[in-house]
XYZ file of C-alpha atoms in Angstrom:
614
model
C 25.813 8.969 21.517
C 28.658 8.422 19.048
C 28.759 6.804 15.624
C 31.654 4.391 15.207
C 32.622 5.767 11.845
C 36.321 5.029 11.840
C 36.977 3.651 8.355
C 39.467 1.003 9.400
C 37.217 -0.231 12.166
C 34.268 -0.537 9.804
C 36.257 -2.429 7.210
C 37.774 -4.797 9.757
C 34.413 -5.504 11.332
C 32.895 -6.075 7.911
C 35.645 -8.506 6.958
C 35.104 -10.450 10.152
C 31.400 -10.707 9.519
C 31.929 -11.834 5.936
C 34.356 -14.463 7.170
C 31.778 -15.696 9.633
C 29.187 -15.981 6.881
C 31.401 -17.965 4.545
C 33.190 -20.261 7.011
C 30.512 -20.773 9.645
C 32.926 -19.616 12.381
C 32.492 -16.236 14.051
C 35.383 -13.878 14.503
C 36.009 -12.731 18.074
C 33.448 -10.218 19.229
C 30.957 -10.974 16.459
C 27.635 -12.829 16.712
C 27.895 -16.618 16.559
C 24.553 -17.042 14.732
C 25.708 -18.158 11.279
C 23.809 -18.187 8.014
C 23.488 -21.820 6.991
C 21.507 -21.043 3.831
C 24.478 -19.223 2.313
C 26.456 -22.474 2.233
C 23.994 -24.129 -0.169
C 23.949 -23.481 -3.923
C 21.717 -20.495 -4.774
C 18.184 -21.294 -5.864
C 16.723 -20.286 -9.208
C 14.742 -17.031 -9.089
C 11.395 -18.815 -9.437
C 12.255 -21.150 -6.563
C 13.407 -18.294 -4.338
C 10.196 -16.377 -5.018
C 7.808 -19.321 -4.606
C 6.972 -18.692 -0.953
C 6.604 -14.976 -1.612
C 4.168 -15.247 -4.505
C 2.141 -17.896 -2.675
C 1.894 -15.773 0.488
C -0.020 -12.816 -1.015
C -0.411 -11.063 2.380
C 2.206 -9.658 4.748
C 2.523 -7.285 7.700
C 4.688 -4.165 7.451
C 5.715 -2.634 10.801
C 6.953 0.965 11.087
C 8.030 1.665 14.646
C 10.660 3.803 16.376
C 10.920 6.425 19.158
C 8.950 8.799 16.897
C 5.827 7.015 18.168
C 6.174 9.238 21.255
C 5.081 12.185 19.093
C 2.382 10.539 16.982
C 3.961 12.082 13.870
C 5.350 10.377 10.784
C 8.542 8.370 11.038
C 11.549 10.109 9.497
C 9.593 12.718 7.577
C 8.638 14.735 10.681
C 12.282 15.200 11.737
C 13.207 18.859 11.459
C 9.799 19.622 9.921
C 7.175 18.986 12.614
C 9.538 18.102 15.440
C 12.798 20.081 15.801
C 15.842 17.975 14.932
C 17.410 18.114 18.400
C 14.140 17.046 20.034
C 13.516 14.323 17.442
C 17.008 12.865 17.750
C 16.695 12.640 21.535
C 13.304 10.957 21.657
C 15.054 7.643 22.266
C 16.066 8.839 25.740
C 12.353 8.649 26.707
C 11.469 5.580 24.647
C 10.298 2.826 27.014
C 7.642 0.708 25.254
C 6.852 -1.521 28.213
C 3.838 -3.036 26.413
C 5.901 -4.500 23.557
C 5.257 -8.208 23.152
C 6.801 -9.757 20.053
C 4.684 -12.878 20.475
C 1.484 -10.826 20.552
C 2.395 -8.937 17.370
C 3.426 -12.118 15.550
C 0.204 -13.794 16.655
C -1.780 -10.824 15.367
C -0.160 -11.350 11.967
C -1.196 -15.013 12.096
C -4.726 -14.099 13.186
C -4.943 -11.664 10.260
C -4.042 -14.401 7.799
C -0.681 -12.823 6.988
C 2.155 -15.090 5.900
C 5.191 -12.843 6.417
C 6.350 -9.847 8.442
C 8.695 -7.006 7.400
C 10.064 -4.842 10.227
C 11.771 -1.436 9.960
C 15.252 -1.863 11.442
C 16.436 1.643 10.435
C 14.321 4.331 8.817
C 15.475 7.632 7.288
C 16.054 9.070 10.778
C 18.980 6.662 11.302
C 17.768 5.167 14.589
C 18.499 1.434 14.827
C 15.921 -0.874 16.401
C 18.357 -3.694 17.119
C 21.522 -4.120 19.182
C 24.054 -3.004 16.584
C 27.801 -2.829 17.212
C 28.159 -0.014 14.671
C 26.537 2.824 16.628
C 25.181 3.690 20.056
C 22.178 5.373 18.408
C 20.106 2.233 18.887
C 17.442 0.507 20.937
C 19.922 -0.574 23.622
C 20.516 3.088 24.534
C 16.850 3.577 25.421
C 15.317 2.950 28.848
C 13.747 -0.159 27.233
C 17.129 -1.647 26.238
C 15.781 -4.787 24.522
C 16.591 -6.005 21.023
C 13.111 -5.950 19.471
C 14.343 -7.294 16.120
C 15.758 -10.402 17.807
C 12.550 -10.929 19.757
C 10.314 -10.419 16.739
C 12.422 -12.707 14.521
C 12.072 -15.521 17.025
C 8.344 -14.903 17.548
C 7.650 -14.940 13.803
C 9.664 -18.047 13.070
C 8.066 -19.964 15.939
C 4.693 -19.364 14.235
C 5.792 -20.276 10.731
C 5.859 -16.673 9.492
C 8.490 -15.647 6.963
C 10.585 -12.762 8.292
C 11.975 -9.763 6.413
C 13.804 -6.574 7.331
C 13.391 -3.008 6.081
C 16.581 -0.944 5.891
C 16.812 2.655 4.669
C 19.713 3.514 2.391
C 19.033 7.140 3.282
C 20.204 8.291 6.744
C 19.630 11.885 7.818
C 21.387 11.306 11.163
C 24.743 9.919 10.032
C 27.355 12.671 9.456
C 28.926 10.837 6.506
C 25.630 10.536 4.633
C 26.342 13.464 2.355
C 25.119 15.785 0.995
C 22.388 16.027 3.607
C 18.912 17.322 2.834
C 18.659 20.464 5.034
C 14.864 20.268 4.999
C 15.031 17.457 7.557
C 17.387 19.071 10.030
C 20.846 18.000 8.916
C 23.137 15.395 10.441
C 22.516 14.430 14.037
C 26.192 14.302 14.952
C 29.053 16.600 14.075
C 32.332 15.314 12.674
C 35.610 16.110 14.421
C 37.405 19.255 13.310
C 39.173 18.737 10.021
C 37.182 15.630 9.032
C 35.048 16.047 5.925
C 31.919 14.014 5.161
C 32.705 10.961 3.044
C 29.872 8.897 1.622
C 32.208 5.917 1.284
C 32.533 5.822 5.067
C 28.749 5.757 5.360
C 28.505 2.945 2.788
C 31.004 0.891 4.811
C 28.893 1.535 7.924
C 25.747 0.492 6.082
C 27.292 -2.702 4.721
C 28.577 -3.633 8.154
C 25.067 -3.198 9.542
C 23.522 -5.259 6.744
C 26.057 -8.005 7.366
C 25.055 -7.877 11.026
C 21.349 -8.103 10.246
C 21.639 -10.904 7.707
C 24.075 -12.938 9.811
C 22.226 -12.613 13.108
C 18.584 -12.699 12.060
C 18.626 -14.683 8.790
C 15.883 -12.656 7.079
C 14.336 -14.126 3.971
C 13.790 -10.664 2.529
C 15.549 -7.276 2.573
C 13.303 -4.267 1.924
C 15.453 -1.310 0.875
C 14.169 2.272 0.735
C 15.428 5.834 0.418
C 17.628 5.673 -2.685
C 16.009 8.658 -4.363
C 18.080 11.623 -3.146
C 20.004 12.990 -6.128
C 23.595 13.973 -5.477
C 23.925 11.390 -2.708
C 23.002 7.937 -3.946
C 23.716 6.550 -7.403
C 22.513 3.514 -9.321
C 26.084 2.200 -9.362
C 26.091 2.210 -5.564
C 22.709 0.488 -5.633
C 24.015 -2.280 -7.877
C 26.990 -2.727 -5.577
C 24.734 -2.903 -2.515
C 22.524 -5.578 -4.053
C 25.613 -7.598 -5.055
C 26.936 -7.290 -1.500
C 23.721 -8.656 -0.022
C 23.683 -11.480 -2.580
C 27.187 -12.467 -1.464
C 25.957 -12.732 2.100
C 22.920 -14.813 1.142
C 22.348 -15.779 -2.503
C 18.770 -16.891 -1.770
C 17.536 -13.777 0.000
C 14.810 -11.735 -1.703
C 15.511 -8.051 -2.351
C 12.997 -5.426 -3.421
C 13.665 -2.886 -6.190
C 14.492 0.172 -4.049
C 18.269 -0.027 -3.832
C 18.256 2.048 -7.021
C 16.312 5.102 -8.132
C 13.346 4.845 -10.470
C 9.632 4.228 -10.393
C 8.995 1.741 -7.578
C 5.866 0.493 -9.350
C 7.378 -0.225 -12.762
C 11.204 -0.314 -12.731
C 13.017 -3.544 -11.888
C 16.597 -2.485 -12.565
C 17.656 -4.313 -9.412
C 16.145 -6.760 -6.982
C 13.399 -9.333 -7.341
C 10.067 -7.493 -7.242
C 8.280 -4.171 -7.733
C 6.941 -2.105 -4.831
C 4.090 0.298 -5.676
C 3.383 2.447 -2.615
C -0.035 3.460 -1.287
C -1.644 2.381 -4.543
C -2.729 -0.933 -5.999
C -0.378 -2.388 -8.571
C -1.469 -3.071 -12.124
C -2.049 -6.557 -13.528
C 1.381 -8.066 -14.105
C 2.118 -11.772 -14.410
C 5.623 -11.233 -15.781
C 7.170 -9.482 -12.764
C 6.403 -10.158 -9.073
C 5.110 -7.131 -7.219
C 3.947 -6.058 -3.793
C 1.813 -3.058 -2.879
C 2.838 -1.506 0.447
C -0.048 0.350 2.047
C -1.013 1.768 5.427
C -4.056 0.564 7.323
C -4.505 4.184 8.459
C -3.180 7.427 6.983
C 0.479 7.317 8.008
C 3.205 4.695 8.469
C 4.042 5.397 12.109
C 1.379 5.399 14.807
C -0.952 8.387 14.763
C -3.449 9.086 17.565
C -7.082 8.795 16.462
C -6.022 7.849 12.958
C -8.714 6.960 10.412
C -8.557 3.190 9.898
C -9.607 1.812 6.535
C -12.943 0.015 6.464
C -13.122 -3.771 6.255
C -14.450 -3.426 2.707
C -11.476 -1.287 1.677
C -8.973 -3.624 3.355
C -10.351 -6.829 1.873
C -10.831 -5.365 -1.570
C -7.250 -4.067 -1.555
C -5.954 -7.530 -0.682
C -8.088 -9.296 -3.269
C -7.297 -6.714 -5.948
C -3.587 -7.324 -5.378
C -4.004 -11.098 -5.665
C -6.170 -10.644 -8.778
C -3.383 -8.525 -10.280
C -0.879 -11.309 -9.439
C 0.701 -9.305 -6.621
C 0.989 -9.153 -2.843
C -0.283 -6.717 -0.210
C 2.171 -5.628 2.497
C -0.187 -3.979 4.980
C 1.342 -1.594 7.506
C 0.653 -1.119 11.192
C 2.478 1.283 13.491
C 2.700 0.257 17.166
C 2.081 2.939 19.777
C 4.681 4.460 22.069
C 3.962 1.556 24.433
C 4.772 -0.979 21.730
C 1.269 -2.328 21.151
C -0.772 -2.278 17.954
C -3.703 0.141 18.101
C -6.851 -1.756 19.115
C -8.907 -0.583 16.125
C -6.160 -1.562 13.706
C -5.802 -4.943 15.410
C -9.532 -5.570 15.249
C -9.609 -4.739 11.536
C -6.792 -7.202 10.889
C -8.605 -9.946 12.804
C -11.708 -9.273 10.727
C -9.613 -9.779 7.615
C -8.290 -12.999 9.097
C -11.819 -14.258 9.765
C -12.691 -13.701 6.097
C -9.505 -15.467 5.007
C -10.348 -18.416 7.231
C -13.337 -18.998 4.943
C -12.030 -17.792 1.587
C -8.237 -17.804 1.860
C -8.037 -20.650 -0.650
C -9.191 -18.135 -3.279
C -6.184 -15.897 -2.475
C -3.196 -17.896 -1.199
C -1.198 -19.791 -3.787
C -3.278 -18.487 -6.684
C -2.323 -16.598 -9.823
C -4.003 -13.414 -10.939
C -6.476 -13.765 -13.797
C -7.598 -14.978 -16.220
C -9.678 -11.749 -16.249
C -7.837 -8.566 -15.419
C -9.111 -6.726 -12.347
C -11.267 -3.633 -12.687
C -13.923 -1.717 -10.812
C -16.123 -4.789 -10.968
C -13.582 -6.811 -8.953
C -11.072 -9.396 -10.120
C -10.260 -13.061 -10.576
C -7.730 -15.553 -9.248
C -7.073 -19.102 -10.369
C -5.472 -22.379 -9.384
C -5.646 -25.756 -11.101
C -8.987 -26.051 -12.884
C -10.683 -23.421 -10.685
C -11.253 -19.713 -11.287
C -12.453 -17.516 -8.423
C -14.445 -14.431 -9.335
C -14.372 -11.701 -6.677
C -17.174 -9.268 -7.515
C -17.117 -5.937 -5.656
C -19.535 -3.931 -7.813
C -22.414 -5.400 -9.784
C -24.139 -3.728 -12.721
C -27.904 -3.475 -12.535
C -28.093 -6.523 -14.790
C -25.596 -9.318 -15.325
C -21.847 -8.944 -15.159
C -20.436 -9.553 -18.640
C -16.730 -10.428 -18.871
C -14.536 -10.589 -21.995
C -14.060 -13.764 -23.991
C -12.145 -16.577 -22.329
C -10.790 -19.368 -24.492
C -11.450 -22.360 -22.214
C -14.798 -23.998 -21.597
C -16.400 -23.329 -18.219
C -18.429 -26.265 -16.926
C -19.841 -25.020 -13.624
C -20.328 -21.941 -11.450
C -20.889 -22.090 -7.695
C -21.466 -19.303 -5.156
C -19.048 -19.535 -2.219
C -20.389 -16.595 -0.194
C -23.935 -17.948 0.011
C -26.361 -20.643 -1.101
C -28.059 -18.994 -4.080
C -27.800 -20.460 -7.550
C -25.556 -18.582 -9.979
C -27.129 -17.683 -13.329
C -24.386 -17.949 -15.897
C -23.685 -18.589 -19.546
C -20.696 -18.650 -21.871
C -21.389 -17.791 -25.488
C -19.660 -19.149 -28.580
C -17.009 -16.421 -28.440
C -16.154 -17.366 -24.865
C -17.717 -14.272 -23.296
C -19.026 -14.971 -19.788
C -22.245 -13.589 -18.292
C -22.822 -13.990 -14.557
C -25.823 -12.951 -12.497
C -27.142 -13.240 -8.953
C -30.257 -11.948 -7.210
C -29.486 -8.684 -5.423
C -30.139 -10.236 -2.011
C -27.510 -12.932 -2.680
C -24.721 -10.453 -3.439
C -22.221 -9.949 -0.636
C -21.892 -6.242 0.234
C -18.080 -6.447 0.231
C -17.028 -9.273 -2.079
C -19.179 -11.899 -3.760
C -16.997 -14.946 -4.431
C -17.965 -17.338 -7.232
C -16.028 -20.497 -8.063
C -15.853 -21.441 -11.748
C -14.799 -24.897 -12.876
C -12.857 -25.082 -16.123
C -12.472 -28.002 -18.487
C -8.789 -28.751 -17.902
C -6.297 -26.644 -15.988
C -6.499 -22.879 -16.382
C -3.765 -22.142 -18.916
C -4.526 -18.837 -20.616
C -5.713 -15.297 -20.018
C -9.032 -13.833 -21.099
C -9.269 -11.194 -23.775
C -8.242 -7.774 -22.423
C -10.861 -5.190 -21.581
C -14.092 -5.765 -19.749
C -16.535 -3.544 -17.968
C -14.078 -0.680 -17.511
C -16.818 0.828 -15.425
C -20.335 -0.376 -14.864
C -22.098 2.294 -16.932
C -20.593 1.108 -20.207
C -22.249 -2.306 -19.886
C -25.809 -0.907 -19.792
C -27.149 1.504 -22.420
C -29.711 2.845 -19.952
C -26.922 4.908 -18.335
C -26.646 7.001 -21.469
C -23.496 9.034 -21.982
C -21.274 11.609 -20.293
C -23.210 14.884 -19.908
C -20.649 16.917 -17.950
C -18.002 17.724 -20.574
C -19.164 21.343 -20.926
C -20.412 21.830 -17.375
C -19.102 24.362 -14.866
C -18.160 23.868 -11.235
C -17.693 25.878 -8.056
C -15.944 24.939 -4.806
C -16.510 25.799 -1.163
C -13.099 27.509 -0.965
C -9.818 27.858 -2.825
C -6.432 26.902 -1.343
C -3.153 28.390 -2.492
C -2.328 24.987 -4.060
C -5.301 25.390 -6.385
C -4.217 26.049 -9.958
C -6.886 27.636 -12.211
C -5.115 26.188 -15.240
C -6.035 22.736 -13.985
C -9.770 23.371 -13.528
C -10.649 22.277 -17.055
C -9.311 18.803 -16.321
C -11.932 18.041 -13.660
C -14.693 17.517 -16.230
C -12.566 17.213 -19.348
C -11.931 13.468 -19.357
C -8.250 13.810 -20.284
C -6.010 10.850 -19.521
C -3.078 13.167 -18.761
C -4.960 15.101 -16.066
C -2.839 16.474 -13.192
C -2.993 14.967 -9.711
C -5.830 17.295 -8.718
C -8.005 19.674 -10.714
C -9.049 21.791 -7.716
C -8.002 22.109 -4.069
C -10.026 23.574 -1.198
C -8.855 24.956 2.100
C -8.797 22.730 5.178
C -12.349 23.132 6.456
C -15.403 21.223 7.635
C -17.618 19.789 4.877
C -15.754 21.089 1.813
C -17.609 20.621 -1.464
C -17.594 20.970 -5.232
C -20.830 21.633 -7.133
C -21.218 20.833 -10.835
C -23.738 22.774 -12.929
C -24.673 20.730 -15.999
C -26.197 23.810 -17.666
C -29.597 22.151 -18.046
C -31.825 19.454 -16.600
C -30.965 15.807 -17.303
C -31.949 12.372 -16.159
C -28.696 11.876 -14.232
C -27.800 8.187 -14.093
C -24.402 8.064 -12.418
C -21.153 9.711 -11.385
C -17.585 8.473 -11.885
C -15.133 9.977 -9.391
C -11.339 9.749 -9.439
C -9.269 10.890 -6.489
C -5.670 12.073 -6.344
C -3.271 9.075 -6.135
C -1.998 8.272 -2.609
C -4.620 10.529 -0.990
C -7.584 8.162 -0.802
C -8.135 8.785 2.904
C -8.713 12.511 2.306
C -12.061 11.630 0.705
C -13.402 9.550 3.586
C -17.059 10.444 4.088
C -17.587 11.578 0.496
C -21.220 12.050 -0.525
C -23.083 12.752 -3.767
C -26.219 14.910 -3.810
C -28.387 16.120 -6.695
C -30.641 19.124 -7.147
C -32.919 20.604 -9.809
C -32.570 24.222 -8.653
C -29.342 24.252 -6.593
C -31.298 24.990 -3.420
C -32.995 21.775 -2.348
C -30.577 18.835 -2.254
C -31.178 15.077 -2.185
C -28.244 12.957 -1.014
C -28.176 9.832 -3.180
C -24.917 8.187 -2.051
C -22.276 8.243 0.650
C -18.979 6.350 0.580
C -18.564 3.609 3.161
C -14.825 3.264 2.522
C -11.832 5.085 1.056
C -10.587 4.417 -2.433
C -9.110 6.145 -5.436
C -12.099 5.664 -7.772
C -15.830 5.376 -7.234
C -18.620 4.380 -9.585
C -21.894 5.784 -8.234
C -25.121 4.676 -9.975
C -28.044 7.066 -9.441
C -31.285 5.109 -9.649
C -34.952 5.247 -8.775
C -37.497 2.522 -8.011
C -39.793 1.500 -10.849
C -42.130 -1.488 -10.878
C -40.273 -3.079 -7.972
C -36.766 -2.689 -9.410
C -34.108 0.011 -9.517
C -33.635 1.750 -12.879
C -31.097 4.458 -13.769
C -32.088 8.114 -13.770
C -33.010 10.975 -11.418
C -33.955 14.456 -12.648
C -31.272 17.024 -11.796
C -29.229 19.954 -13.086
C -26.712 20.173 -10.234
C -24.479 17.494 -8.729
C -22.639 18.188 -5.466
C -19.759 16.166 -4.010
C -19.161 16.907 -0.337
C -17.055 15.563 2.553
C -19.507 14.803 5.367
C -17.185 14.100 8.276
C -17.044 16.812 10.921
C -13.272 17.247 11.239
C -11.548 19.857 9.027
C -10.020 18.406 5.873
C -8.813 19.415 2.433
C -10.804 18.299 -0.592
C -9.346 17.648 -4.010
C -10.281 15.414 -6.931
C -8.619 14.497 -10.197
C -11.689 14.063 -12.392
C -15.463 13.651 -12.349
C -17.804 12.326 -15.036
C -21.567 12.764 -14.759
C -23.570 10.330 -16.889
C -27.158 10.779 -17.979
C -29.844 11.023 -20.626
C -31.883 13.978 -21.903
C -34.689 14.886 -19.525
C -38.085 13.501 -20.505
């Protein structure tokens, strides 16, 4: 396979494509599918973003010949799979099960409103019929333009369509300097020809002109601008300007330039936190991209997030005034894994009933927290309650009068009150609380036009004095094993409560049922445990359990996680007079991974709450 990296050829082809975009007439040998939207005056930013912020839920698709290996797209090149083998996977790539209509329909069934497809990832392989290189889908035994098929399938179902394109390209010989960790360039340059990043940029622009002209995406999702010494912010600004010239109304994410994806909007239209939920932000549009399993590309027997985790992630994003771009990775046959597909359809069934509390809403007026979150539209506020305190949920003061509260996820009557300061108290019988998300509709006097006071039940223990206080600040802990990543200097952070704690305070070996045991130094009435996991590694703690013991020998398991998340609030209660009250006698608290497959275990921090023993 050869890259067509002749500079003059790239520039001439690019000029022809630009001419086609601006005049509506294709140059000889170029696609005749013109971009009508570019002829109209550009829309204001708010107008361009309207469909995006209303949508709230999209499908991300990472797919390429790497699915033959079951390893991660791009990142496994030269690391897990030797470069030569990785770069030649396309010669065996024949996904005979690929059905663009089936994948687009799955997105519809899931309640998704847009689809973003990876046209070229960091490995440089192109999933459409590009004139710029032979390293593309048409050189595979499959030889079908999957981007063209998917674009048509999405549009025929009313789905907005976007394209992912990696600025980084470890295959192209003019992408320079290359990162040797990932195998180096996939093609050698002729003798006497030196790598020239400008040649690669011309190649990239020609491909983007191709993609935008042929497929008319409403969104371009850049990635891979972080490699120092290769890409610069000036090049990123130029790239964004180039795309804007092709289509002034297209949406562009914030990854054409370096910086924090979650917070920096130096270019583009919206923020893109990755594998973590974005923070409440009504000023700047944002979209969390997250995998439904543990990696972007298909992985055999991958752990799929629970329905509770999936729905709560979606609702938390909407409550923070952001979107969720949820990723699936088709198999080597081109079909979405059956367990992933079933999970998405379960989400769609929930959205059939409660989608009006997500789509077209704004986040707030209460900021999301461990309790859940809120969305609003018109004179309605929708409370989404994930975790209830033992008593009523008390939310910070809100400056508009609430006139009614109605349970949407059942028939029970909501007990509620709003005091003179505007603080809202909401309660429901335990049997009326939905195990995943209790949805309550509030009616406001007039349209919702302000935010509530900041704060709230940061975690559930602070809203009930019966939980006492933190009793683990001076405790000690031991672990089942110690990995070479474990740093003894970080151990103090596990129980120290410092906001600047490192990503993990301890790290075990990869083993079955790893654990950490906390010795409180004396017996307490232990009322709860707050657990914070390392960011981006939520799935590593699947199957987490909490057990307590008086003597460190006999253990009583009091909780086991039914999903994966970054933080858990675990009340430890006992029955008393027909109700649950906080407090079990214990000196030791053990956190353990219960699943039978070997795994690492690491946590960022743990707080044990309690009262003096009686």
